[in-house]
Coordinates of C-alpha atoms in Angstrom, one line a residue:
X1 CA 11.9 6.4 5.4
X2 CA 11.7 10.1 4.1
X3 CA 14.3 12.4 5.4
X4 CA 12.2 15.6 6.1
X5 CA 13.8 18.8 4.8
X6 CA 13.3 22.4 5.5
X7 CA 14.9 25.3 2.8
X8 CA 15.3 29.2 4.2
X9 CA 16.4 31.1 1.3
X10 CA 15.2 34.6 0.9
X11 CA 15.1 35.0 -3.2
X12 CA 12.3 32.5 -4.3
X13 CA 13.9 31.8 -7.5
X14 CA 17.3 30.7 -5.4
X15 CA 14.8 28.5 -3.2
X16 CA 12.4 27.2 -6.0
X17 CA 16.0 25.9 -7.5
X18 CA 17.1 24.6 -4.0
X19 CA 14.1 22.4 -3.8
X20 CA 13.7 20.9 -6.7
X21 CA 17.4 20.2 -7.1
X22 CA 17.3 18.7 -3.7
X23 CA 14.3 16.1 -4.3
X24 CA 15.6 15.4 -8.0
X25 CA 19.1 14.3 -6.6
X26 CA 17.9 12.0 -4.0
X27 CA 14.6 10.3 -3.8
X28 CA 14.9 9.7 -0.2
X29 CA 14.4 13.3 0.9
X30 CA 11.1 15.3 0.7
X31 CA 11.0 19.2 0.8
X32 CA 8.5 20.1 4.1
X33 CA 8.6 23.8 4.3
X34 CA 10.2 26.2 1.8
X35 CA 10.8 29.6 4.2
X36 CA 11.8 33.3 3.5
X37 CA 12.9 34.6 6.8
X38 CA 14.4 33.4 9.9
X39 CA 11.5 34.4 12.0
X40 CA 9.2 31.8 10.7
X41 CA 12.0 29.4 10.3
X42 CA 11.8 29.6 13.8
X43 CA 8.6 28.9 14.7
X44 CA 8.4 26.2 12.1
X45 CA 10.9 24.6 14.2
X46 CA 9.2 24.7 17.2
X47 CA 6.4 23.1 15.8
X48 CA 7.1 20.8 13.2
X49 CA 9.5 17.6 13.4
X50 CA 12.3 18.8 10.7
X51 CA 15.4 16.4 10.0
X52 CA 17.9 18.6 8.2
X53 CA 17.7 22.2 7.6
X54 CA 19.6 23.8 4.7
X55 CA 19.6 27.9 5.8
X56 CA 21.3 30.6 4.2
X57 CA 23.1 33.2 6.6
X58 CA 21.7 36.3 5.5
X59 CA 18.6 36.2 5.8
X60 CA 15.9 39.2 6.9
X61 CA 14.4 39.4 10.5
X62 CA 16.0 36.5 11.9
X63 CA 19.3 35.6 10.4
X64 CA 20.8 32.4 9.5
X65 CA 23.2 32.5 13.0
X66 CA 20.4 33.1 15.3
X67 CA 18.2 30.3 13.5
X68 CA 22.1 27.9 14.0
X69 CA 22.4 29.3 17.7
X70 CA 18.6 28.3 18.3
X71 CA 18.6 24.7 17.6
X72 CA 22.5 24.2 19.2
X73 CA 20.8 25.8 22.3
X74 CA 17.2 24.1 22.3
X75 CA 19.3 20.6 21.4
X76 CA 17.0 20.1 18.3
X77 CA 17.9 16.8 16.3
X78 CA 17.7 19.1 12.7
X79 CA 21.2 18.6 11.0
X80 CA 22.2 22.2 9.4
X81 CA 23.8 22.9 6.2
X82 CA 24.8 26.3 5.6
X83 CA 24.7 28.0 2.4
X84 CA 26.1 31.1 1.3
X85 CA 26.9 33.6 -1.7
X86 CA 30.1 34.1 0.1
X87 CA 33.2 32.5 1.1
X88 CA 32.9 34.2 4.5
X89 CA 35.2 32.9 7.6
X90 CA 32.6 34.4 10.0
X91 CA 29.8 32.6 8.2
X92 CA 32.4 29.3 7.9
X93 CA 33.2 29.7 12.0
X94 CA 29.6 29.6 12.7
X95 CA 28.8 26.9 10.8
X96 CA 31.7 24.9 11.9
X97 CA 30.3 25.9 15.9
X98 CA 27.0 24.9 15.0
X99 CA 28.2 21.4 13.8
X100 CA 26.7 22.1 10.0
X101 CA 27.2 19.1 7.8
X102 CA 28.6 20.9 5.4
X103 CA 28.7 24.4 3.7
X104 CA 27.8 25.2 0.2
X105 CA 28.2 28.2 -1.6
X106 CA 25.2 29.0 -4.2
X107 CA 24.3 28.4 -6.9
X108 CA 23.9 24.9 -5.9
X109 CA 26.6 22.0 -7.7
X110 CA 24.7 18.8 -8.2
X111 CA 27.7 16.5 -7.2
X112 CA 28.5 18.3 -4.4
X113 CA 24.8 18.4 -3.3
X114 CA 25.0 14.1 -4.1
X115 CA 27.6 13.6 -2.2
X116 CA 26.1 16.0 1.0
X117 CA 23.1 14.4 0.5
X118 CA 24.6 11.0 1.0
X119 CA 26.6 12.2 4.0
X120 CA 23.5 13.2 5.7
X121 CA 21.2 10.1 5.1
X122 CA 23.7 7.7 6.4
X123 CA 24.2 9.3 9.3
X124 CA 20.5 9.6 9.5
X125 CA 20.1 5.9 9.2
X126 CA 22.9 5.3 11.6
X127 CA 20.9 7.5 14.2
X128 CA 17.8 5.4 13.9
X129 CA 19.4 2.2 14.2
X130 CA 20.7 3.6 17.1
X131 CA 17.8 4.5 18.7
X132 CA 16.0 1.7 17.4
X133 CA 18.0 -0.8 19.2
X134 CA 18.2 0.8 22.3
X135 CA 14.5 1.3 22.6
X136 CA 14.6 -2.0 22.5
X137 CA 16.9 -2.5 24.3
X138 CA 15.5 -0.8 27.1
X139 CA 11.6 -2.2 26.2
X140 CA 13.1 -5.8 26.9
X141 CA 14.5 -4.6 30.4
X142 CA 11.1 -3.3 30.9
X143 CA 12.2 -0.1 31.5
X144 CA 10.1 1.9 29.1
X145 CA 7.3 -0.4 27.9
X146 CA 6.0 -2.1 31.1
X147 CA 7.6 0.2 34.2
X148 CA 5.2 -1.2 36.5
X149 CA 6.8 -4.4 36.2
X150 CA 8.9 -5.8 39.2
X151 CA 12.8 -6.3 37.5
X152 CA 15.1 -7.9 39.3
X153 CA 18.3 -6.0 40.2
X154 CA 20.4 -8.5 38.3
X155 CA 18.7 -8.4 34.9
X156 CA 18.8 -11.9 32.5
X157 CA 20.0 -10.7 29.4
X158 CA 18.9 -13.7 27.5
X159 CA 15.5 -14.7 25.6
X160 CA 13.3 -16.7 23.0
X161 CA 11.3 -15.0 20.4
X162 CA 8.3 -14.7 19.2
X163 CA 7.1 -13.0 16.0
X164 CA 3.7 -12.3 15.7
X165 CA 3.2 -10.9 11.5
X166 CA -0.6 -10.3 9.9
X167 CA -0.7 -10.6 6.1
X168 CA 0.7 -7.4 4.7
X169 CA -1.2 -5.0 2.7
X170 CA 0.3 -3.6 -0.5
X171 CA -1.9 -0.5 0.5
X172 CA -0.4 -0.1 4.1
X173 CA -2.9 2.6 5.1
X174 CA -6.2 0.9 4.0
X175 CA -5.9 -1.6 7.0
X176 CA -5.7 -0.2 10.6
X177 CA -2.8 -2.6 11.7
X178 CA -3.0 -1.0 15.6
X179 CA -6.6 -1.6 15.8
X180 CA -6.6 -5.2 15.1
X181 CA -3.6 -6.0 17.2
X182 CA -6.1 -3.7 20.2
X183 CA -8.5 -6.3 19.0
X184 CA -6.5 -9.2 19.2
X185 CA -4.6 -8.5 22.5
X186 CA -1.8 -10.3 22.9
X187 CA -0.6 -9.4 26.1
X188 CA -3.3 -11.3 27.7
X189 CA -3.3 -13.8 25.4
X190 CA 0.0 -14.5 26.4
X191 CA -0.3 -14.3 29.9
X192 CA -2.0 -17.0 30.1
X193 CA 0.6 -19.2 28.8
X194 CA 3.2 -17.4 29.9
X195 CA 3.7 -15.5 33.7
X196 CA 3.5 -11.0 32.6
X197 CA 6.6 -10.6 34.5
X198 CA 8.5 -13.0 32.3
X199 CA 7.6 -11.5 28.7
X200 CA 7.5 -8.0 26.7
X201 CA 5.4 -6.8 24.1
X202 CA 7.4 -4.4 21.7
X203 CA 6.5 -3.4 18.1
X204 CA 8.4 -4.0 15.6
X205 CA 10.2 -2.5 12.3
X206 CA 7.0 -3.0 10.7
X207 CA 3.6 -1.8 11.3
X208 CA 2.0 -5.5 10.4
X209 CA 4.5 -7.1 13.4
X210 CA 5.1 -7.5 17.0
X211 CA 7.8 -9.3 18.9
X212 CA 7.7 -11.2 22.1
X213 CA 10.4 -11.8 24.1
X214 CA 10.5 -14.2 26.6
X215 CA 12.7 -15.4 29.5
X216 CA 14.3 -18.4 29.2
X217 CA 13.5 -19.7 32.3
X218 CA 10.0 -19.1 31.0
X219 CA 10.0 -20.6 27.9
X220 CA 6.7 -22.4 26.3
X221 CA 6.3 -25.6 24.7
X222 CA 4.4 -26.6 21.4
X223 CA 0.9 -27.2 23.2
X224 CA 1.1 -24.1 25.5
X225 CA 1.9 -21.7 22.2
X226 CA -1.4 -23.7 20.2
X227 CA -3.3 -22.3 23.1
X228 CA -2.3 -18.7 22.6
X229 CA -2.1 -18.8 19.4
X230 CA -6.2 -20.0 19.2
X231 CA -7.1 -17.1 21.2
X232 CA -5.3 -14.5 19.1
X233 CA -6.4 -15.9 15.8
X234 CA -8.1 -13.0 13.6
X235 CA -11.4 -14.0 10.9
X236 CA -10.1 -11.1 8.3
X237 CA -6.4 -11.4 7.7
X238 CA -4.2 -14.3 7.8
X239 CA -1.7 -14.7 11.2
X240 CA 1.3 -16.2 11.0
X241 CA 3.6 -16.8 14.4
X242 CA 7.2 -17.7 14.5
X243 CA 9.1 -18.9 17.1
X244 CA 12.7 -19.1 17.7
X245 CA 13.0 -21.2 20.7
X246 CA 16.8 -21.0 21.5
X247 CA 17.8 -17.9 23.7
X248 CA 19.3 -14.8 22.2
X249 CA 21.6 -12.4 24.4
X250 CA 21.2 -9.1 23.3
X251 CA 23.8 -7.9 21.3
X252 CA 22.1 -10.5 18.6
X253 CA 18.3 -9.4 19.3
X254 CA 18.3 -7.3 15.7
X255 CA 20.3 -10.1 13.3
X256 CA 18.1 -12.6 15.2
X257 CA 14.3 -10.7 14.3
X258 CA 15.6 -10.3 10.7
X259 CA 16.0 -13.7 10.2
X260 CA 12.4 -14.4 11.9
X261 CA 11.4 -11.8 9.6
X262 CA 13.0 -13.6 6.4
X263 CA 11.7 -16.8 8.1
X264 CA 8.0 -15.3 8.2
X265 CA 8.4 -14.3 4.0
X266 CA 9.3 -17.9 3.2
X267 CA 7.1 -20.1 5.1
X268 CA 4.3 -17.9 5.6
X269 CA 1.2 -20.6 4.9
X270 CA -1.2 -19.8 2.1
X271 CA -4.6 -18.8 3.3
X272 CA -4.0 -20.2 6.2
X273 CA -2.7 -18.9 9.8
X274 CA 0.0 -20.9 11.4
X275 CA 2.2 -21.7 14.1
X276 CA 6.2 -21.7 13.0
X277 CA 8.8 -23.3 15.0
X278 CA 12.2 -21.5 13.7
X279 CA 14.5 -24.2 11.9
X280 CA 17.4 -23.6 10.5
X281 CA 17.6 -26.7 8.0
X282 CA 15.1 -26.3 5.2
X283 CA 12.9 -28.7 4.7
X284 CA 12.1 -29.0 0.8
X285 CA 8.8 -30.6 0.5
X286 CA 7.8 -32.8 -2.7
X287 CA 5.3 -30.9 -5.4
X288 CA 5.8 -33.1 -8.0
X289 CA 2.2 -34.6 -7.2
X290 CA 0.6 -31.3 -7.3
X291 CA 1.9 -30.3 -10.5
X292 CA 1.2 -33.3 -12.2
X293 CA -2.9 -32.6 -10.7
X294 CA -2.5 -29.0 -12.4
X295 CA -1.4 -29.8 -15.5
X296 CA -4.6 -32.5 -15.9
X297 CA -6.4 -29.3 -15.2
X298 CA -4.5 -27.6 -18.0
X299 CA -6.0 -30.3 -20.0
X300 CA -8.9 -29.5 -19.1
X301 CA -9.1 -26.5 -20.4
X302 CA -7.9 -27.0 -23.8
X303 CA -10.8 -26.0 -26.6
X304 CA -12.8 -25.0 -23.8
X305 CA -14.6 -21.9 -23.2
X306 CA -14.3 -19.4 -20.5
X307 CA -16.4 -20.7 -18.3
X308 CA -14.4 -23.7 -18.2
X309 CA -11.4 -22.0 -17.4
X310 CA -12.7 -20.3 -14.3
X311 CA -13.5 -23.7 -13.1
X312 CA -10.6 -25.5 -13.5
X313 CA -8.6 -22.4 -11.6
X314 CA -11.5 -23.0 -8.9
X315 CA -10.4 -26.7 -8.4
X316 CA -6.7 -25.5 -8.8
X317 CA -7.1 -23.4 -5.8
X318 CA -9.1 -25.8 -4.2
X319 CA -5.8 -28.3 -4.4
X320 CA -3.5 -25.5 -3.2
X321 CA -6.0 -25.1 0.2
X322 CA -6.5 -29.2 1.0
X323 CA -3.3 -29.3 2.9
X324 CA -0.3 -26.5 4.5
X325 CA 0.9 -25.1 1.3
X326 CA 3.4 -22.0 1.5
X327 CA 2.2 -19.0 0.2
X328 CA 5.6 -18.4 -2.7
X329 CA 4.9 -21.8 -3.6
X330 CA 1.1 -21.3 -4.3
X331 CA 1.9 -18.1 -6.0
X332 CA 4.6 -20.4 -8.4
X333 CA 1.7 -22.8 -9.4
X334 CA -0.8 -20.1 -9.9
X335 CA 1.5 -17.9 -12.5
X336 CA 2.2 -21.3 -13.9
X337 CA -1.4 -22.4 -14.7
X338 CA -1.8 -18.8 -16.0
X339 CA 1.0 -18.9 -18.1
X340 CA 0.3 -22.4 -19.7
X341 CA -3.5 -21.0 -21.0
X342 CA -1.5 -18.6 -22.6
X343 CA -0.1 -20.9 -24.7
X344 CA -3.4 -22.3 -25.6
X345 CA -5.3 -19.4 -25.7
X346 CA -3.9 -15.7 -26.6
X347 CA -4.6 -13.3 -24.0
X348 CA -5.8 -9.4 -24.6
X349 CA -2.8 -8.5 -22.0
X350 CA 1.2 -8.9 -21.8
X351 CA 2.2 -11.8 -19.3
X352 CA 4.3 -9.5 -17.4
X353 CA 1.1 -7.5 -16.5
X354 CA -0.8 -10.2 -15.5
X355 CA 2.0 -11.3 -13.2
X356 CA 1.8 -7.8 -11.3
X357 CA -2.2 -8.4 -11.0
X358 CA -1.6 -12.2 -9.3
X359 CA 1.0 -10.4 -6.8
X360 CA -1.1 -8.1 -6.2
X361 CA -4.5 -9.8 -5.4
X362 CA -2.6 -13.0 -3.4
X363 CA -1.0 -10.4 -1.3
X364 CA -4.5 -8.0 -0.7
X365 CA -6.8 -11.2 0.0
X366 CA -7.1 -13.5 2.4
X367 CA -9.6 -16.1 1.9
X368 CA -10.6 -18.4 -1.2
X369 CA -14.5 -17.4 -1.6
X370 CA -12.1 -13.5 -2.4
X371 CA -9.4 -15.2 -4.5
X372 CA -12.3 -16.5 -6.7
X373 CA -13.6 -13.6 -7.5
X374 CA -10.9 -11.4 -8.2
X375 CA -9.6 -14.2 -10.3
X376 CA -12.5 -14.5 -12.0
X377 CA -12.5 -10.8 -13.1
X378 CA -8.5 -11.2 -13.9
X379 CA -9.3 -14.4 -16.5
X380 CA -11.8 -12.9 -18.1
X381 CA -9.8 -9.7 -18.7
X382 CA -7.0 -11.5 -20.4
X383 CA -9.0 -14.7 -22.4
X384 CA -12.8 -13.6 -22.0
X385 CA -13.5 -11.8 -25.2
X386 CA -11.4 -14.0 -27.2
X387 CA -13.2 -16.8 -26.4
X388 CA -16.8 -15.7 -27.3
X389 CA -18.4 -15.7 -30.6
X390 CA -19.9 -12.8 -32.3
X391 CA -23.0 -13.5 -31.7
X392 CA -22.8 -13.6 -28.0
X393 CA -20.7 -10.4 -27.8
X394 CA -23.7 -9.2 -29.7
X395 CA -26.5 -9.9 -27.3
X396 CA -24.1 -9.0 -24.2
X397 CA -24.0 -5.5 -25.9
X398 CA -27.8 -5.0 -26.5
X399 CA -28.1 -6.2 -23.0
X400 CA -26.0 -3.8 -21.4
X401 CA -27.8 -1.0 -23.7
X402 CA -31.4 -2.0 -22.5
X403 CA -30.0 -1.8 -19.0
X404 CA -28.8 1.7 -19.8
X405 CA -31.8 3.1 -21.3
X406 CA -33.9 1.6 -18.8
X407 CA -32.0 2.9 -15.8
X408 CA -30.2 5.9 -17.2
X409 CA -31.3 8.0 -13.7
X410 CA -29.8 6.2 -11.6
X411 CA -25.8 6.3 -11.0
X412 CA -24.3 4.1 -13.2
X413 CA -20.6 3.3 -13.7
X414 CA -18.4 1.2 -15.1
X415 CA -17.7 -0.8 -11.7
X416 CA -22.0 -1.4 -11.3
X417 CA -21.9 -2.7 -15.0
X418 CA -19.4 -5.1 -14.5
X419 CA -20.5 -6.4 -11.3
X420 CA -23.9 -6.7 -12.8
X421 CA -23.0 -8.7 -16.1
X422 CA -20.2 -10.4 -14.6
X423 CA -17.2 -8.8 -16.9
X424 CA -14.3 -6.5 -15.3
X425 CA -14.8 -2.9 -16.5
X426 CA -12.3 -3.0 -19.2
X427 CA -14.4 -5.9 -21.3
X428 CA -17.7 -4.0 -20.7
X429 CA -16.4 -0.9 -22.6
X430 CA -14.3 -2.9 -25.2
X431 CA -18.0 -5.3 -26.2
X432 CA -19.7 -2.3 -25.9
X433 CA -17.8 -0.2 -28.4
X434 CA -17.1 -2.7 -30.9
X435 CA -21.3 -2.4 -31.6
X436 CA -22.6 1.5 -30.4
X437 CA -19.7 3.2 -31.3
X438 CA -19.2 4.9 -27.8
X439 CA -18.2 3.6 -24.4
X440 CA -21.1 2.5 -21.9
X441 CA -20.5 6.1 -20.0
X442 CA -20.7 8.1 -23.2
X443 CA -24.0 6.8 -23.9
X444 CA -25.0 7.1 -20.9
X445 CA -24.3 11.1 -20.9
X446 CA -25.9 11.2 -24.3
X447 CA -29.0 9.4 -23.0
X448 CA -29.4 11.9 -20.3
X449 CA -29.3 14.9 -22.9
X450 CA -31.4 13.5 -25.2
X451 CA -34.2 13.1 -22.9
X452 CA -33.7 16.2 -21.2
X453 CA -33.8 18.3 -24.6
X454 CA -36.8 16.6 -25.1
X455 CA -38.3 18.0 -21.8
X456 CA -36.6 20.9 -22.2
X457 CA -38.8 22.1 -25.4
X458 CA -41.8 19.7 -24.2
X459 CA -42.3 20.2 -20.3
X460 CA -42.7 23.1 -17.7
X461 CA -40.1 21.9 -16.1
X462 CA -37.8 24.2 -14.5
X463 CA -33.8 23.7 -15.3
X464 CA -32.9 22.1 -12.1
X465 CA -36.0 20.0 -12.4
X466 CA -34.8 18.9 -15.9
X467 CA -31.4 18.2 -14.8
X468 CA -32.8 15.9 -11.4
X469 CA -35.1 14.2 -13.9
X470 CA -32.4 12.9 -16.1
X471 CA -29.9 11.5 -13.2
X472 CA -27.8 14.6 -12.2
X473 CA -27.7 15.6 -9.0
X474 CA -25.9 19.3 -9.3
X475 CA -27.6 21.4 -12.2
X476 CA -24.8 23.4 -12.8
X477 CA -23.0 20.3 -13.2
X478 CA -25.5 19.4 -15.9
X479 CA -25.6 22.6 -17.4
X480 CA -22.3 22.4 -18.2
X481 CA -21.9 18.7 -19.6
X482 CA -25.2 20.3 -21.7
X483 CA -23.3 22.8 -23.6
X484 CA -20.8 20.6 -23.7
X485 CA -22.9 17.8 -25.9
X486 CA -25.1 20.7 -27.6
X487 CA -23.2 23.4 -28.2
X488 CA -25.6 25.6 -26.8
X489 CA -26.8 25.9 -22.9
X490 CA -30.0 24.9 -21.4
X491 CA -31.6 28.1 -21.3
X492 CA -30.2 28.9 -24.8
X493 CA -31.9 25.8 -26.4
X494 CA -35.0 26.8 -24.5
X495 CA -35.6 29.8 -26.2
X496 CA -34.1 28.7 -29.3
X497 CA -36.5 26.1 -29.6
X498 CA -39.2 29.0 -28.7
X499 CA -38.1 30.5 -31.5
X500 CA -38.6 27.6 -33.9
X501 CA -41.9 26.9 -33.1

């Protein structure tokens, strides 16, 4: 969580300094707004969400009391600290009335800054865990969440849970995590199971999760949650529901979702979406069958060629699919099989790399068909052009060439070249360069001026014309990557090859 900051300080040199020490002392706050007078301080304030305020007292306009006096009065949740050239007890009183965090005097110490800095982010985070749990609190009462909902004057204060979590993206914006709990809707998925009076809905910590809580005189068996769980399944992104059957009063709702949470991590099913009953024994199942099946495959891959490789990690993830397999455990065998054709085969790429790429693409895609093919792009990166001969390197480069010169007006990039000849981008441009001397997009940008110098002294063509002709779009855009190549522009080779003949 970024703690929102907001700096009024009249000198911009004094403020540019503020800032930057301020974000380079603790990584947790971000600089919002950067102000010069208290009049726009103000209105900032009124609206922009702003969680601590560091203001200097004299300030032009509007001064550094009247901005304190303004958020006391309006009750705004921005936490003050005062700074100040001067060791002045009216400046120090009005702080101390405003409730300030602290007051510092300028220039700006470093440790004292840490230290304030700390101050303010644990009381920040003490704030939100306050809030937190009592809009909880008051979403299981059905207070805030569900007011239309009949509660009975004598509240029961205790209740299972249910954790609902999709697979998490490492890119939490590129998946819309409200629309597809809109899509899945729980609520009356539940309902059916359960009576609407008898369970909440809340979100939780995360954006991937929501929690269920349910009355214990209400709580489902095994069968009845298979039936919701059926209708809330999603065809994109894996689902995975635990339940912690006993009832939990209250004061333990927060300790309680954090182990669900922890519990969701480790068991989480790979590829797969799954009901979880909560245990708290562990159950360590036997894998000494499945490794023994992967390193046969290993085997198989000894003095074999690429190809070979790709198929033996198809049938390995095939055998990590057959039956329930939990998803650390199917990330283990994976960085294991790519770790052992290591040893048999040097890769163009550290270990520790590739081990960010696995991550990565295990927790970003969701079925096997997409597994395979990003893991066919990964092996081939690391063993592929190892693992050809010259010769074939040779006629993959001339193909790629005659592809080029054949369809050098059309957008082209690296991504289109490796999805056409079956290489990730990176082995593309190394095969290329080892026989042309330039990467596929330089040639690409020297085909295109070739041909249109050759139109350029040959044709009627107008500039524009030219530039549309050869694959570009924007003609200034071409002009410029033009003089770039040639030294000269388009117009100036025209009449320099006037000239000439």
């Amino acid at each position: 969580m970024k703690i929102r900051v907001m700096v009024v300080e009249d000198e911009p040199p004094i403020q540019r300094s503020i800032c930057q020490k301020i974000e380079e002392t603790n990584k947790n706050f971000t600089v919002v707004a950067a102000i010069d007078n208290g009049k726009d301080a103000l209105q900032y304030l009124k609206e922009h969400p702003v969680d601590v305020m560091f203001v200097d007292m004299n300030l032009p306009i509007v001064g550094g009391k009247e901005l304190l006096d303004f958020c006391s009065n309006e009750e705004l949740s921005v936490l003050p600290v005062v700074l100040s050239g001067y060791t002045d007890f009216e400046y120090v009183k009005c702080a101390i009335t405003n409730h300030a965090i602290d007051y510092l005097l300028k220039p700006l110490k470093v440790q004292e800054l840490k230290l304030v800095l700390e101050k303010i982010e644990e009381k920040i985070q003490k704030q939100y865990l306050k809030e937190k749990v009592q809009n909880l609190t008051d979403a299981v009462r059905g207070l805030e969440m569900f007011p239309t909902k009949e509660i009975p004057s004598e509240v029961n204060s205790s209740y299972s849970i249910l954790l609902v979590s999709l697979g998490m993206c490492l890119y939490e914006n590129e998946r819309n995590y409200q629309e597809i709990f809109k899509n899945m809707d729980l609520e009356k998925a539940f309902s059916l199971i359960v009576p609407p009076e008898n369970f909440w809905l809340v979100d939780g910590k995360s954006i991937n999760e929501k929690l269920i809580f349910i009355r214990k005189d209400s709580i489902p068996d095994t069968n009845h949650l298979n039936q919701f769980f059926r209708k809330v399944k999603c065809s994109d992104i894996i689902v995975t529901v635990v339940y912690y059957k006993e009832t939990v009063e209250l004061p333990d709702i927060f300790s309680t979702y954090h182990l669900l949470q922890k519990y969701t991590r480790e068991h989480m099913i790979f590829l797969k979406n799954s009901v979880l009953i909560y245990s708290s024994e562990e159950f360590r199942q036997d894998f000494s069958d499945l490794r023994n099946k992967i390193d046969r495959l290993i085997l198989q891959c000894k003095n074999a060629n690429i190809d070979n490789i790709i198929e033996s990690f198809a049938q390995l993830l095939h055998l990590l699919t057959m039956r329930p397999i939990i998803q650390k455990e199917a990330l283990r065998n994976i960085k294991y099989f790519v770790s052992e054709i290591y040893k048999l085969y040097p890769g163009n790429r550290e270990f520790f790399e590739v081990e960010e790429d696995i991550q990565f693409i295990l927790e970003n895609y969701y079925s096997e068909k997409e597994l395979l093919k990003e893991f066919n792009f990964l092996l081939k990166d690391i063993f592929g052009i190892a693992m050809y001969d010259s010769g074939d390197k040779k006629i993959i480069a001339l193909k790629i060439k005659n592809y080029l010169d054949e369809m050098f007006r059309t957008n082209i990039t690296n991504q289109l070249l490796a999805a056409r000849f079956g290489f990730v981008p990176s082995y593309i441009v190394s095969i290329f360069k080892t026989y042309y001397g330039l990467t596929p997009m330089d040639y690409l940008v020297k085909k295109r001026i070739d041909e249109s110098k050759f139109l350029l002294a040959n044709s009627s063509l107008k500039i524009k014309e030219v530039a549309n002709e050869v694959g570009y779009e924007d003609s200034l855009y071409f002009s410029k990557v033009f003089k770039k190549i040639t030294g000269v522009s388009p117009k100036e080779y025209i009449r320099s090859e006037k000239i000439d003949s």
